[in-house]
Structure formats: C-alpha cells, structure tokens
Tab-separated table of C-alpha atoms and ligand atoms in Angstrom:
chain	number	residue	atom	x	y	z
A	22	MET	CA	138.598	103.639	96.142
A	23	ASP	CA	138.188	103.734	92.405
A	24	THR	CA	135.880	100.828	91.568
A	25	LYS	CA	133.638	100.504	88.529
A	26	TYR	CA	130.528	100.727	90.696
A	27	LYS	CA	130.550	102.715	93.921
A	28	ALA	CA	130.171	100.550	97.045
A	29	GLU	CA	127.415	101.129	99.599
A	30	PRO	CA	128.179	104.282	101.634
A	31	TYR	CA	126.700	102.594	104.731
A	32	ARG	CA	126.919	99.349	106.678
A	33	ILE	CA	123.981	97.166	107.705
A	34	LYS	CA	122.607	97.496	111.242
A	35	VAL	CA	119.261	95.678	111.019
A	36	VAL	CA	118.308	92.778	108.738
A	37	GLU	CA	114.951	91.508	107.498
A	38	PRO	CA	114.905	87.851	106.344
A	39	ILE	CA	113.563	87.006	102.880
A	40	LYS	CA	112.773	83.519	101.577
A	41	GLU	CA	113.078	81.670	98.282
A	42	THR	CA	110.132	79.575	97.076
A	43	THR	CA	110.108	76.767	94.497
A	44	LYS	CA	109.241	77.172	90.844
A	45	GLU	CA	106.247	74.782	91.179
A	46	LYS	CA	104.882	76.850	94.048
A	47	ARG	CA	105.328	80.101	92.132
A	48	ILE	CA	103.428	78.756	89.112
A	49	GLU	CA	100.499	78.060	91.432
A	50	LEU	CA	100.800	81.368	93.313
A	51	LEU	CA	100.825	83.376	90.084
A	52	GLN	CA	97.783	81.582	88.730
A	53	ASN	CA	95.922	82.339	91.980
A	54	ALA	CA	97.023	85.966	91.648
A	55	GLY	CA	95.297	86.249	88.249
A	56	TYR	CA	98.668	86.601	86.474
A	57	ASN	CA	99.043	90.008	88.107
A	58	PRO	CA	101.973	90.169	90.582
A	59	PHE	CA	100.392	93.247	92.251
A	60	THR	CA	98.013	90.814	93.944
A	61	LEU	CA	100.752	88.460	95.257
A	62	ARG	CA	101.573	88.447	98.951
A	63	SER	CA	104.980	90.024	99.532
A	64	GLU	CA	106.021	86.966	101.572
A	65	ASP	CA	105.769	84.942	98.371
A	66	VAL	CA	108.258	87.270	96.659
A	67	TYR	CA	112.013	86.659	96.981
A	68	ILE	CA	113.369	89.962	95.637
A	69	ASP	CA	110.768	92.676	95.311
A	70	LEU	CA	111.435	95.115	92.478
A	71	LEU	CA	107.791	96.149	92.075
A	72	THR	CA	108.506	99.724	93.076
A	73	ASP	CA	110.939	102.065	94.767
A	74	SER	CA	107.991	103.825	96.412
A	75	GLY	CA	108.173	103.673	100.197
A	76	THR	CA	110.189	100.451	100.035
A	77	GLY	CA	113.597	101.832	101.004
A	78	ALA	CA	115.501	101.486	104.260
A	79	MET	CA	115.600	104.364	106.745
A	80	SER	CA	118.899	105.422	108.311
A	81	ASP	CA	119.802	105.286	112.007
A	82	LYS	CA	119.278	109.067	112.102
A	83	GLN	CA	115.763	108.684	110.722
A	84	TRP	CA	114.863	105.966	113.234
A	85	GLY	CA	116.253	108.211	115.961
A	86	ALA	CA	114.171	111.139	114.720
A	87	LEU	CA	110.975	109.066	114.989
A	88	MET	CA	111.126	109.308	118.788
A	89	GLN	CA	110.976	113.074	118.548
A	90	GLY	CA	107.645	113.137	116.732
A	91	ASP	CA	105.193	115.681	118.122
A	92	GLU	CA	101.720	114.231	117.541
A	93	ALA	CA	99.803	117.465	118.196
A	94	TYR	CA	96.830	117.785	115.848
A	95	ALA	CA	97.603	121.439	115.149
A	96	GLY	CA	100.891	123.315	115.086
A	97	SER	CA	103.095	120.274	115.704
A	98	ARG	CA	106.814	120.901	116.241
A	99	SER	CA	107.492	118.157	113.658
A	100	PHE	CA	105.507	120.109	111.054
A	101	TYR	CA	107.673	123.185	111.599
A	102	ARG	CA	110.837	121.095	111.418
A	103	LEU	CA	109.764	119.572	108.094
A	104	GLU	CA	108.593	122.940	106.802
A	105	GLY	CA	112.022	124.386	107.533
A	106	VAL	CA	113.732	121.686	105.472
A	107	VAL	CA	111.289	121.993	102.545
A	108	LYS	CA	111.615	125.791	102.471
A	109	HIS	CA	115.409	125.534	102.599
A	110	ILE	CA	115.514	123.148	99.634
A	111	THR	CA	112.881	124.892	97.488
A	112	ASN	CA	113.032	128.554	98.581
A	113	TYR	CA	109.207	128.474	98.300
A	114	LYS	CA	107.011	130.420	100.737
A	115	HIS	CA	104.322	127.832	101.414
A	116	PHE	CA	104.280	124.193	102.414
A	117	ILE	CA	101.537	121.642	103.156
A	118	PRO	CA	102.230	117.983	104.023
A	119	VAL	CA	100.066	115.231	102.496
A	120	HIS	CA	99.945	111.480	102.962
A	121	GLN	CA	101.711	110.722	99.647
A	122	GLY	CA	102.151	112.066	96.110
A	123	ARG	CA	98.628	111.378	94.929
A	124	GLY	CA	97.335	113.278	97.970
A	125	ALA	CA	99.109	116.356	96.604
A	126	GLU	CA	97.621	115.692	93.162
A	127	GLN	CA	94.035	115.406	94.407
A	128	VAL	CA	94.371	118.707	96.297
A	129	VAL	CA	96.111	120.803	93.628
A	130	ILE	CA	95.054	119.562	90.187
A	131	PRO	CA	91.307	120.288	90.485
A	132	LEU	CA	92.162	123.840	91.636
A	133	LEU	CA	94.072	124.408	88.386
A	134	THR	CA	91.277	122.901	86.295
A	135	LYS	CA	89.304	126.125	85.959
A	136	HIS	CA	86.766	125.018	83.335
A	137	ASP	CA	85.734	122.133	81.044
A	138	LYS	CA	88.011	121.043	78.231
A	139	MET	CA	91.273	121.895	79.963
A	140	THR	CA	94.553	120.155	79.204
A	141	PHE	CA	97.667	119.483	81.239
A	142	ILE	CA	100.923	119.009	79.363
A	143	SER	CA	103.811	117.049	80.818
A	144	ASN	CA	106.988	115.575	79.429
A	145	MET	CA	105.299	112.359	80.594
A	146	HIS	CA	102.494	112.043	83.148
A	147	PHE	CA	102.919	109.498	85.902
A	148	ASP	CA	99.887	107.167	86.131
A	149	THR	CA	98.262	108.683	89.249
A	150	THR	CA	98.921	112.192	87.926
A	151	LYS	CA	97.150	111.317	84.691
A	152	ALA	CA	94.305	109.751	86.710
A	153	HIS	CA	93.846	112.945	88.763
A	154	VAL	CA	93.925	115.098	85.643
A	155	GLU	CA	91.194	112.942	84.106
A	156	LEU	CA	89.159	112.766	87.344
A	157	ALA	CA	89.187	116.595	87.332
A	158	GLY	CA	87.627	116.442	83.851
A	159	ALA	CA	90.776	117.543	82.012
A	160	ARG	CA	93.001	115.770	79.507
A	161	ALA	CA	96.656	114.764	79.966
A	162	ILE	CA	99.038	115.082	76.998
A	163	ASP	CA	102.631	113.834	77.013
A	164	CYS	CA	105.182	115.961	75.190
A	165	VAL	CA	108.545	114.223	75.495
A	166	ILE	CA	111.322	114.162	72.854
A	167	GLU	CA	111.183	111.338	70.287
A	168	ALA	CA	114.537	109.944	71.505
A	169	CYS	CA	112.721	108.773	74.625
A	170	TYR	CA	110.874	106.154	72.586
A	171	ASP	CA	114.057	104.830	70.972
A	172	THR	CA	115.353	102.550	73.721
A	173	LYS	CA	118.512	101.472	71.871
A	174	THR	CA	120.055	104.872	71.246
A	175	TYR	CA	121.929	106.804	73.934
A	176	HIS	CA	120.618	110.241	74.872
A	177	PRO	CA	121.759	111.857	78.142
A	178	PHE	CA	118.346	113.440	78.859
A	179	LYS	CA	115.554	111.250	77.539
A	180	GLY	CA	113.082	112.997	79.831
A	181	ASN	CA	113.372	116.320	77.960
A	182	PHE	CA	110.322	118.193	76.685
A	183	ASP	CA	109.874	118.444	72.925
A	184	LEU	CA	109.885	122.253	72.827
A	185	ASP	CA	108.438	122.661	69.316
A	186	LYS	CA	105.614	120.278	70.110
A	187	LEU	CA	104.980	122.126	73.372
A	188	LYS	CA	104.613	125.486	71.621
A	189	HIS	CA	102.444	123.916	68.965
A	190	LEU	CA	100.155	122.292	71.562
A	191	ILE	CA	99.720	125.570	73.452
A	192	GLU	CA	98.922	127.491	70.253
A	193	GLU	CA	96.533	124.817	69.038
A	194	ARG	CA	94.587	124.492	72.320
A	195	GLY	CA	94.897	128.101	73.488
A	196	ALA	CA	96.901	129.103	76.568
A	197	ASP	CA	93.709	129.681	78.595
A	198	ASN	CA	92.859	126.017	78.182
A	199	ILE	CA	96.138	124.729	79.608
A	200	GLY	CA	95.816	124.022	83.338
A	201	GLY	CA	99.519	123.607	83.884
A	202	ILE	CA	102.789	122.342	82.522
A	203	ILE	CA	104.017	119.442	84.612
A	204	MET	CA	107.746	118.786	84.697
A	205	THR	CA	108.134	115.171	85.764
A	206	ILE	CA	111.686	114.814	87.111
A	207	THR	CA	112.953	112.262	86.593
A	208	ASN	CA	110.643	110.919	83.898
A	209	ASN	CA	109.523	107.814	85.791
A	210	SER	CA	107.385	106.117	83.139
A	211	ALA	CA	110.061	106.108	80.424
A	212	GLY	CA	112.968	104.809	82.473
A	213	GLY	CA	113.683	107.257	85.296
A	214	GLN	CA	115.189	109.435	82.585
A	215	PRO	CA	116.427	112.894	83.556
A	216	VAL	CA	115.506	116.306	82.160
A	217	SER	CA	118.377	118.718	81.556
A	218	MET	CA	118.531	122.145	83.175
A	219	ALA	CA	118.700	123.740	79.729
A	220	ASN	CA	115.475	121.990	78.740
A	221	LEU	CA	113.741	122.893	82.025
A	222	LYS	CA	114.741	126.529	81.464
A	223	ALA	CA	113.496	126.553	77.875
A	224	THR	CA	110.219	124.915	78.952
A	225	ALA	CA	109.757	127.481	81.721
A	226	LYS	CA	110.400	130.303	79.266
A	227	ILE	CA	107.614	129.066	77.014
A	228	ALA	CA	105.193	128.549	79.929
A	229	ASN	CA	105.955	132.028	81.294
A	230	ALA	CA	105.376	133.643	77.906
A	231	TYR	CA	101.849	132.190	77.931
A	232	HIS	CA	101.272	132.711	81.704
A	233	ILE	CA	100.747	129.001	82.292
A	234	PRO	CA	101.501	127.676	85.804
A	235	ILE	CA	104.498	125.345	86.063
A	236	LEU	CA	104.367	122.316	88.327
A	237	ILE	CA	107.292	120.105	89.251
A	238	ASP	CA	106.247	116.505	89.820
A	239	GLY	CA	109.471	115.907	91.677
A	240	ALA	CA	109.345	112.503	93.332
A	241	ARG	CA	112.951	112.000	92.166
A	242	TYR	CA	114.206	115.580	91.922
A	243	ALA	CA	117.477	114.696	93.716
A	244	GLU	CA	118.238	111.898	91.238
A	245	ASN	CA	117.506	114.355	88.417
A	246	ALA	CA	119.912	116.891	89.954
A	247	TYR	CA	122.583	114.186	90.198
A	248	PHE	CA	122.268	113.397	86.463
A	249	ILE	CA	122.533	117.106	85.649
A	250	LYS	CA	125.742	117.272	87.659
A	251	GLN	CA	127.103	114.188	85.870
A	252	ARG	CA	126.018	114.967	82.321
A	253	GLU	CA	125.418	118.692	81.786
A	254	LYS	CA	128.203	121.139	81.129
A	255	GLY	CA	128.577	123.863	83.728
A	256	TYR	CA	127.136	121.825	86.602
A	257	GLU	CA	130.166	119.636	87.425
A	258	ASP	CA	131.160	121.735	90.405
A	259	LYS	CA	127.730	122.608	91.797
A	260	SER	CA	126.276	120.775	94.773
A	261	ILE	CA	123.133	118.669	94.408
A	262	LEU	CA	121.311	121.159	96.640
A	263	GLU	CA	122.353	124.081	94.430
A	264	ILE	CA	121.140	122.294	91.314
A	265	ALA	CA	117.851	121.413	93.035
A	266	GLN	CA	117.382	125.040	94.106
A	267	GLU	CA	118.031	126.237	90.565
A	268	THR	CA	115.396	123.763	89.356
A	269	PHE	CA	112.748	124.860	91.857
A	270	ALA	CA	113.347	128.514	90.968
A	271	LEU	CA	111.932	127.755	87.503
A	272	ALA	CA	108.524	126.511	88.722
A	273	ASP	CA	105.514	127.731	90.714
A	274	ILE	CA	104.334	124.578	92.446
A	275	PHE	CA	106.159	121.475	93.683
A	276	LEU	CA	104.290	118.207	94.227
A	277	MET	CA	106.239	115.347	95.710
A	278	SER	CA	105.807	111.754	96.617
A	279	ALA	CA	108.191	111.660	99.577
A	280	LYS	CA	108.212	107.861	99.320
A	281	LYS	CA	110.961	108.220	96.706
A	282	ASP	CA	113.618	110.914	97.220
A	283	GLY	CA	112.223	111.605	100.691
A	284	LEU	CA	113.775	108.285	101.777
A	285	SER	CA	110.612	107.601	103.778
A	286	ASN	CA	108.031	104.853	103.813
A	287	ILE	CA	105.102	107.270	103.540
A	288	GLY	CA	104.542	110.970	102.976
A	289	GLY	CA	104.165	113.661	100.385
A	290	LEU	CA	104.267	117.375	100.047
A	291	ILE	CA	102.898	120.429	98.323
A	292	ALA	CA	105.103	123.518	98.139
A	293	ILE	CA	104.000	126.764	96.502
A	294	LYS	CA	106.403	129.526	95.520
A	295	ASP	CA	104.334	132.632	96.200
A	296	ASP	CA	100.726	132.268	94.971
A	297	GLU	CA	98.787	133.227	98.139
A	298	ALA	CA	95.359	132.543	96.665
A	299	LEU	CA	96.341	129.056	95.523
A	300	PHE	CA	97.930	128.330	98.903
A	301	GLN	CA	94.740	129.357	100.725
A	302	ALA	CA	92.609	127.246	98.389
A	303	CYS	CA	94.909	124.256	99.000
A	304	GLN	CA	94.696	124.765	102.768
A	305	SER	CA	90.897	124.637	102.603
A	306	ARG	CA	90.859	121.607	100.333
A	307	VAL	CA	93.467	119.627	102.224
A	308	VAL	CA	91.363	119.518	105.417
A	309	PRO	CA	88.553	117.222	104.181
A	310	LEU	CA	90.831	115.241	101.843
A	311	GLU	CA	94.060	114.706	103.784
A	312	GLY	CA	93.838	116.349	107.205
A	313	PHE	CA	94.531	119.591	109.043
A	314	PRO	CA	97.212	121.591	107.145
A	315	THR	CA	99.928	120.986	109.746
A	316	TYR	CA	99.780	117.205	109.365
A	317	GLY	CA	97.947	116.454	106.092
A	318	GLY	CA	97.662	112.729	106.738
A	319	MET	CA	101.137	112.275	108.232
A	320	THR	CA	102.016	111.445	111.810
A	321	GLY	CA	104.415	113.734	113.658
A	322	ARG	CA	107.035	110.970	113.705
A	323	ASP	CA	106.742	110.441	109.947
A	324	MET	CA	107.299	114.161	109.406
A	325	GLU	CA	110.457	113.917	111.551
A	326	ALA	CA	111.802	110.958	109.540
A	327	LEU	CA	111.015	112.760	106.285
A	328	ALA	CA	112.793	115.931	107.409
A	329	VAL	CA	115.962	113.845	107.847
A	330	GLY	CA	115.395	111.730	104.708
A	331	LEU	CA	115.013	114.749	102.427
A	332	GLN	CA	118.467	115.924	103.476
A	333	GLU	CA	120.118	112.497	103.206
A	334	ALA	CA	118.781	112.087	99.658
A	335	LEU	CA	120.798	115.142	98.603
A	336	GLU	CA	124.114	113.598	99.710
A	337	GLU	CA	126.328	112.882	96.750
A	338	ASP	CA	127.807	109.680	98.215
A	339	TYR	CA	124.344	108.241	98.588
A	340	LEU	CA	123.261	109.271	95.091
A	341	SER	CA	126.362	108.013	93.301
A	342	HIS	CA	125.980	104.555	94.845
A	343	ARG	CA	122.272	104.480	94.084
A	344	ILE	CA	122.657	105.430	90.430
A	345	ASP	CA	125.611	103.005	90.069
A	346	GLN	CA	123.542	100.151	91.485
A	347	VAL	CA	120.922	100.689	88.797
A	348	ARG	CA	123.652	100.968	86.168
A	349	TYR	CA	125.208	97.693	87.371
A	350	LEU	CA	122.003	95.750	86.726
A	351	GLY	CA	121.557	97.489	83.375
A	352	ASP	CA	125.132	96.637	82.331
A	353	ARG	CA	124.625	92.970	83.252
A	354	LEU	CA	121.449	92.712	81.160
A	355	LYS	CA	123.003	94.578	78.273
A	356	ALA	CA	125.980	92.191	78.284
A	357	MET	CA	123.451	89.371	77.703
A	358	ASN	CA	121.977	91.298	74.747
A	359	ILE	CA	118.701	91.832	76.607
A	360	PRO	CA	117.111	95.013	75.183
A	361	ILE	CA	116.822	97.803	77.781
A	362	GLN	CA	116.088	101.518	77.830
A	363	TRP	CA	119.560	102.988	77.341
A	364	PRO	CA	121.144	104.617	79.224
A	365	THR	CA	119.744	103.332	82.527
A	366	GLY	CA	117.986	105.971	84.580
A	367	GLY	CA	117.678	106.840	88.236
A	368	HIS	CA	115.521	104.281	89.971
A	369	ALA	CA	115.095	101.250	87.743
A	370	VAL	CA	116.238	99.251	84.762
A	371	PHE	CA	113.532	99.183	82.098
A	372	VAL	CA	113.553	96.155	79.813
A	373	ASP	CA	112.125	96.777	76.327
A	374	GLY	CA	109.320	94.212	76.153
A	375	LYS	CA	108.429	95.038	72.572
A	376	ALA	CA	111.920	94.151	71.344
A	377	PHE	CA	112.106	91.206	73.784
A	378	ALA	CA	108.832	89.541	72.708
A	379	PRO	CA	107.898	91.050	69.336
A	380	HIS	CA	105.469	88.190	68.637
A	381	ILE	CA	103.030	89.446	71.316
A	382	PRO	CA	100.755	92.336	70.220
A	383	PHE	CA	100.505	95.448	72.452
A	384	ASP	CA	96.975	94.652	73.600
A	385	GLN	CA	98.100	91.244	74.844
A	386	PHE	CA	100.684	92.966	77.057
A	387	PRO	CA	104.134	91.601	76.113
A	388	ALA	CA	105.844	93.237	79.107
A	389	GLN	CA	103.344	91.701	81.540
A	390	SER	CA	104.113	88.290	80.068
A	391	ILE	CA	107.833	88.837	80.793
A	392	VAL	CA	107.073	90.071	84.321
A	393	ASN	CA	105.110	86.883	84.998
A	394	GLN	CA	107.777	84.559	83.608
A	395	LEU	CA	110.487	86.354	85.599
A	396	TYR	CA	108.506	85.695	88.764
A	397	ILE	CA	108.100	82.026	87.876
A	398	GLU	CA	111.811	81.585	87.064
A	399	SER	CA	113.323	83.514	89.970
A	400	GLY	CA	110.754	84.769	92.500
A	401	VAL	CA	111.632	88.333	91.470
A	402	ARG	CA	108.654	90.698	91.250
A	403	ALA	CA	108.892	93.378	88.548
A	404	VAL	CA	106.115	95.536	87.094
A	405	GLU	CA	104.672	96.276	83.655
A	406	ILE	CA	104.867	99.864	82.401
A	407	GLY	CA	103.119	99.646	79.043
A	408	SER	CA	99.674	99.232	77.550
A	409	LEU	CA	98.271	97.378	80.569
A	410	LEU	CA	99.138	100.372	82.756
A	411	LEU	CA	98.118	102.996	80.184
A	412	GLY	CA	94.576	101.652	80.062
A	413	ARG	CA	91.991	102.861	77.586
A	414	ASP	CA	91.549	106.165	75.787
A	415	PRO	CA	88.897	108.089	77.793
A	416	ASP	CA	87.178	109.139	74.541
A	417	THR	CA	87.422	106.099	72.222
A	418	LYS	CA	87.652	103.404	74.975
A	419	GLU	CA	90.313	101.582	72.931
A	420	ASN	CA	93.459	100.111	74.522
A	421	ILE	CA	96.254	102.663	74.204
A	422	ASP	CA	99.255	101.559	72.153
A	423	THR	CA	102.788	102.771	72.906
A	424	PRO	CA	106.216	101.861	71.569
A	425	LEU	CA	107.299	101.597	75.228
A	426	GLN	CA	106.141	98.179	76.460
A	427	LEU	CA	108.452	98.122	79.447
A	428	VAL	CA	109.326	95.793	82.308
A	429	ARG	CA	110.438	97.956	85.210
A	430	LEU	CA	112.996	96.410	87.573
A	431	THR	CA	112.730	99.023	90.300
A	432	ILE	CA	115.505	99.225	92.877
A	433	PRO	CA	114.386	100.162	96.426
A	434	ARG	CA	116.768	102.605	98.131
A	435	ARG	CA	119.502	101.220	100.425
A	436	THR	CA	117.818	97.793	100.476
A	437	TYR	CA	119.359	95.142	98.210
A	438	THR	CA	122.963	94.154	97.477
A	439	GLN	CA	124.799	93.375	94.251
A	440	ASN	CA	124.268	89.630	94.865
A	441	HIS	CA	120.519	90.210	94.832
A	442	LEU	CA	120.867	91.996	91.517
A	443	ASP	CA	122.811	89.012	90.148
A	444	VAL	CA	119.795	86.810	90.959
A	445	VAL	CA	117.637	89.243	88.981
A	446	ALA	CA	120.023	89.171	86.012
A	447	GLU	CA	120.182	85.347	85.990
A	448	GLY	CA	116.375	85.125	86.192
A	449	MET	CA	116.002	87.520	83.292
A	450	LYS	CA	118.542	85.508	81.279
A	451	LYS	CA	116.374	82.377	81.597
A	452	VAL	CA	113.287	84.267	80.464
A	453	TYR	CA	115.208	85.701	77.517
A	454	GLN	CA	116.570	82.307	76.431
A	455	ASN	CA	112.997	80.970	76.194
A	456	ARG	CA	111.381	84.156	74.938
A	457	GLU	CA	109.680	82.502	71.921
A	458	GLN	CA	107.480	80.560	74.355
A	459	LEU	CA	106.106	83.667	76.075
A	460	LYS	CA	102.342	84.020	75.609
A	461	GLY	CA	100.061	87.062	75.445
A	462	LEU	CA	97.385	87.734	78.080
A	463	SER	CA	93.709	88.684	78.129
A	464	PHE	CA	91.470	90.057	80.901
A	465	THR	CA	89.197	87.990	83.082
A	466	TYR	CA	88.487	91.168	85.120
A	467	GLU	CA	89.225	94.726	84.000
A	468	PRO	CA	88.734	97.642	86.445
A	469	LYS	CA	87.636	100.977	84.927
A	470	ILE	CA	90.423	103.189	86.298
A	471	LEU	CA	94.076	102.359	87.165
A	472	ARG	CA	93.286	98.851	85.980
A	473	HIS	CA	96.809	97.434	86.315
A	474	PHE	CA	96.664	97.390	90.120
A	475	THR	CA	93.766	94.950	90.488
A	476	ALA	CA	93.178	93.412	87.040
A	477	LYS	CA	92.935	89.625	86.638
A	478	LEU	CA	94.400	88.039	83.511
A	479	LYS	CA	94.853	84.690	81.812
A	480	PRO	CA	97.481	83.470	79.305
A	481	LEU	CA	96.206	83.001	75.758
B	528	LIG	C1	105.133	107.864	92.795
B	528	LIG	C2	104.866	109.026	91.942
B	528	LIG	C3	103.709	109.803	92.112
B	528	LIG	C4	102.607	109.446	93.078
B	528	LIG	O1	103.050	109.360	94.376
B	528	LIG	P1	102.463	108.311	95.446
B	528	LIG	O2	103.269	108.603	96.649
B	528	LIG	O3	102.670	106.947	94.899
B	528	LIG	O4	101.022	108.639	95.618
B	528	LIG	C5	103.566	110.915	91.299
B	528	LIG	N1	104.477	111.216	90.363
B	528	LIG	C6	105.582	110.489	90.168
B	528	LIG	C7	106.572	110.888	89.117
B	528	LIG	C8	105.807	109.368	90.938
B	528	LIG	O5	106.893	108.608	90.720
C-alpha cells in the first residue's frame, strides 16, 4: 500500500496499560521532582518520550529466544551465538559483550588515552562518551558541519564531519595527541542526524593518513544505513546490511549501546577489527569492570534476545516504518509552525528551544522549561538536550552555551501508535500557544558530573 507514512509492519500481541493523570496532579508531581522529569516515576508519565534507550518492544522471536539462554559463566552458547551475529554484521575479528554502551566506553577509552593532554574528536560526542573521555583525563572536541546548528535549513546529512576543521584540529594538536576519531552514527545529540558514506570515507582517509584510530559509536548504525540508502546516490539498491558492512570496513573499533539498534532492553558491545593487543587489553579490563569476557555484564538470555534484535533492526520494513513514525510527528509540529531540527532524524523529533522561547537565556535552560510545560499540559515526558545536559567547561567551570537548545521527543521502537503521537503534537501546540509565559530555571542542587540526570531546579 502506498500511504504517506508506512504502517506498522507488525501486529500487537501483548499490551501494557498506561494511565492519564490530571493537570493539577502533574503540577504537584513536577514540583516534587525538582522540575526535572528524570526524577519522575514512570507510572506518573502518560507517554514516555524520555529516551529510545532500552524502551522498545521485543518481538515474539526475541521472547522465544530468551528461553534458550545459556547462563554458563564461561563459554556460554549464547555468547557464541551473539558473537556470530556481530562478526557477520561487522566483519571484525574480535567481540566482547558489555552491559550497555557506557560499559564499552569505560573499557576502551582509557586504553586509547595514552598520556596526559590527549584529545578525542567526534562529529558530536554523546554525553556518556564525553564523560568517559573526560574521566580518562582527555578532552572531547566536536567537529560537525555548521549546517547542523542551523535547524531551519534542510541538509540530508547534518551529522557530517567538518573535514577542514578536522584536519586543522589534528595539525594544531599533533596527531600523537589524538586518542581517536569517534564517528557517532547517527549523530544523537543534534537530532539523530545521519552521516553520509562519502563523509565517513573522507574522515577515515584523514584519520588513516595520521595513523589515528577510528571508533564508530554506532548505537544507531542501522538507522544511519537506512538514511544513506534513502538519500545518497549509489546506495539505492544496496541492502541495509551491505551499507552497514561498508561502514564498519572504514573503522577499527565499534562501540555500541545495544539498547538502541539492538532492539533490546539492555546490552552493549565492543567489536575490534584486528588489533590483537587492544583486544587483549580490553579482555583484561572488562573482567573487573563488566564481567568475564564471554558475558560482560549480560545474562545468557539477554545475549540471545540481542542476537535476534540485531538482525531484526536491519530489516528494511522495520526501518522504513520507524523513520516514518518520527517524520510523522515532525511534520505535525512543523505544520503548526513549531521550530524543529529539519529534516527529522532517526530516533526523535528535536524541537528548537532557542527559537521557541528566545526570551530565556541559555543558562536558564529554555528547552528544560518547554519539557516541563509539556509534561504539565499533556503528561508527555521529553528530555532537554542543551546547556543543562552539556554542563560546565572542565577548565573554566562556566555553563557551556550552544545554539542547540533542544527538546528531544524520543520515539521508543515498536511501542507507540500514531494516536499517541497526536497527543504529543496537541500537547506541544498548547505549550507553543503560551510560550511567552515560559520561565527560566535555576539550580537548587547541581551534581558535578552528568548533572542533568539528578539535578533539582526551580522556576525563576
Ligand atoms: C545511548 C548512547 C550511548 C551510551 O549507551 P548506554 O547504553 O546508554 O550506556 C553512547 N553513544 C550514543 C550515540 C548513544 O546514543
């Protein structure tokens, strides 16, 4: 059927009830939560668009696979099954499971941080990636094209590296001081925006010329491959798997939060192309941090479910519905003149909080103010991706400014319907109609690292 948005390529077998609350109740709940929806109970949320991380629905095949989990501490059958799938997708020689994406980061990043004053360069670091770079004593620099910061203007690959800036940064800092080049696909923090194959190839060429290791932070590598197929010439007739394999061939190390394109509720992975020494160092490090290298913090049954999920996430039917669902919500908001990052990306619609509430300065967190009002109006939980999340500069201790003060409406995989998204759009419309009344926020409690998760705030 040729419809404007592709219908769900599945039918519903199990349901989980959700409940609406009243506006009065939500005003009280939000106040008790310190104006930070991260600290709300999920039962007090009607439609939860906080994250797409581990919040998706598993398929009947995944639930079936759970029963086949082998819970052996060492050498589990489920490990070998998962390893087979990861090696097939990546063509890499080595694989280690970890409990989630940040588990992979804490194992690998310190091993690449060979001395003081090292820098990692990414198109855009995800927040936990940046935190692990800084915990290792290094610095994280983002190097994405300018178009990424211009939410209004269409660009098919807003996650692309700025290649001139990349070369300049390497020359300026010295190749020996660069711990790695991290390709974040898709670029989560700026709208789930894809990186083109041409840009990945050009980035790899530069990194190879300077002998700098290349990492793929590939939580959403399948969504990135889908965008390449849709938008990049020469890829129309390739399969998602072929595009993914071409992508992995460009890098040395693959870190993944399997809670995204692994279609699983928990899990992560490290895959290494052929660096034996790095693999051995990771195997030693993973034991005290995550667990023995054949389980790395995962149960046998979770490894089984992930082995199936990784393959389902490469199915084109699944991906085209997923990306269309995000586009549907984006189109609805755009039709109401609500400013969003355009085009919509892979996993979320990002509302431009700076354009939405220009009267609130960056260090009073305009996007957080919108997130809070959306919860009050509709019971929908979104999340701020802006200066609250970015935190403070590790050297100057000042709040970090960014043109991207975003509200992320993150769509869990295979979970909500179009009617749910209509509730989100109507809620956002109410917030937008009364946007002049939105107020900035200040801290009553500010944690030192990853402050957005547990901070307490109050309206000014
Ligand atoms: C989610 C995510 C991570 C971290 O993974 P967790 O499973 O949440 O620990 C790293 N990088 C990117 C791009 C992500 O989206």
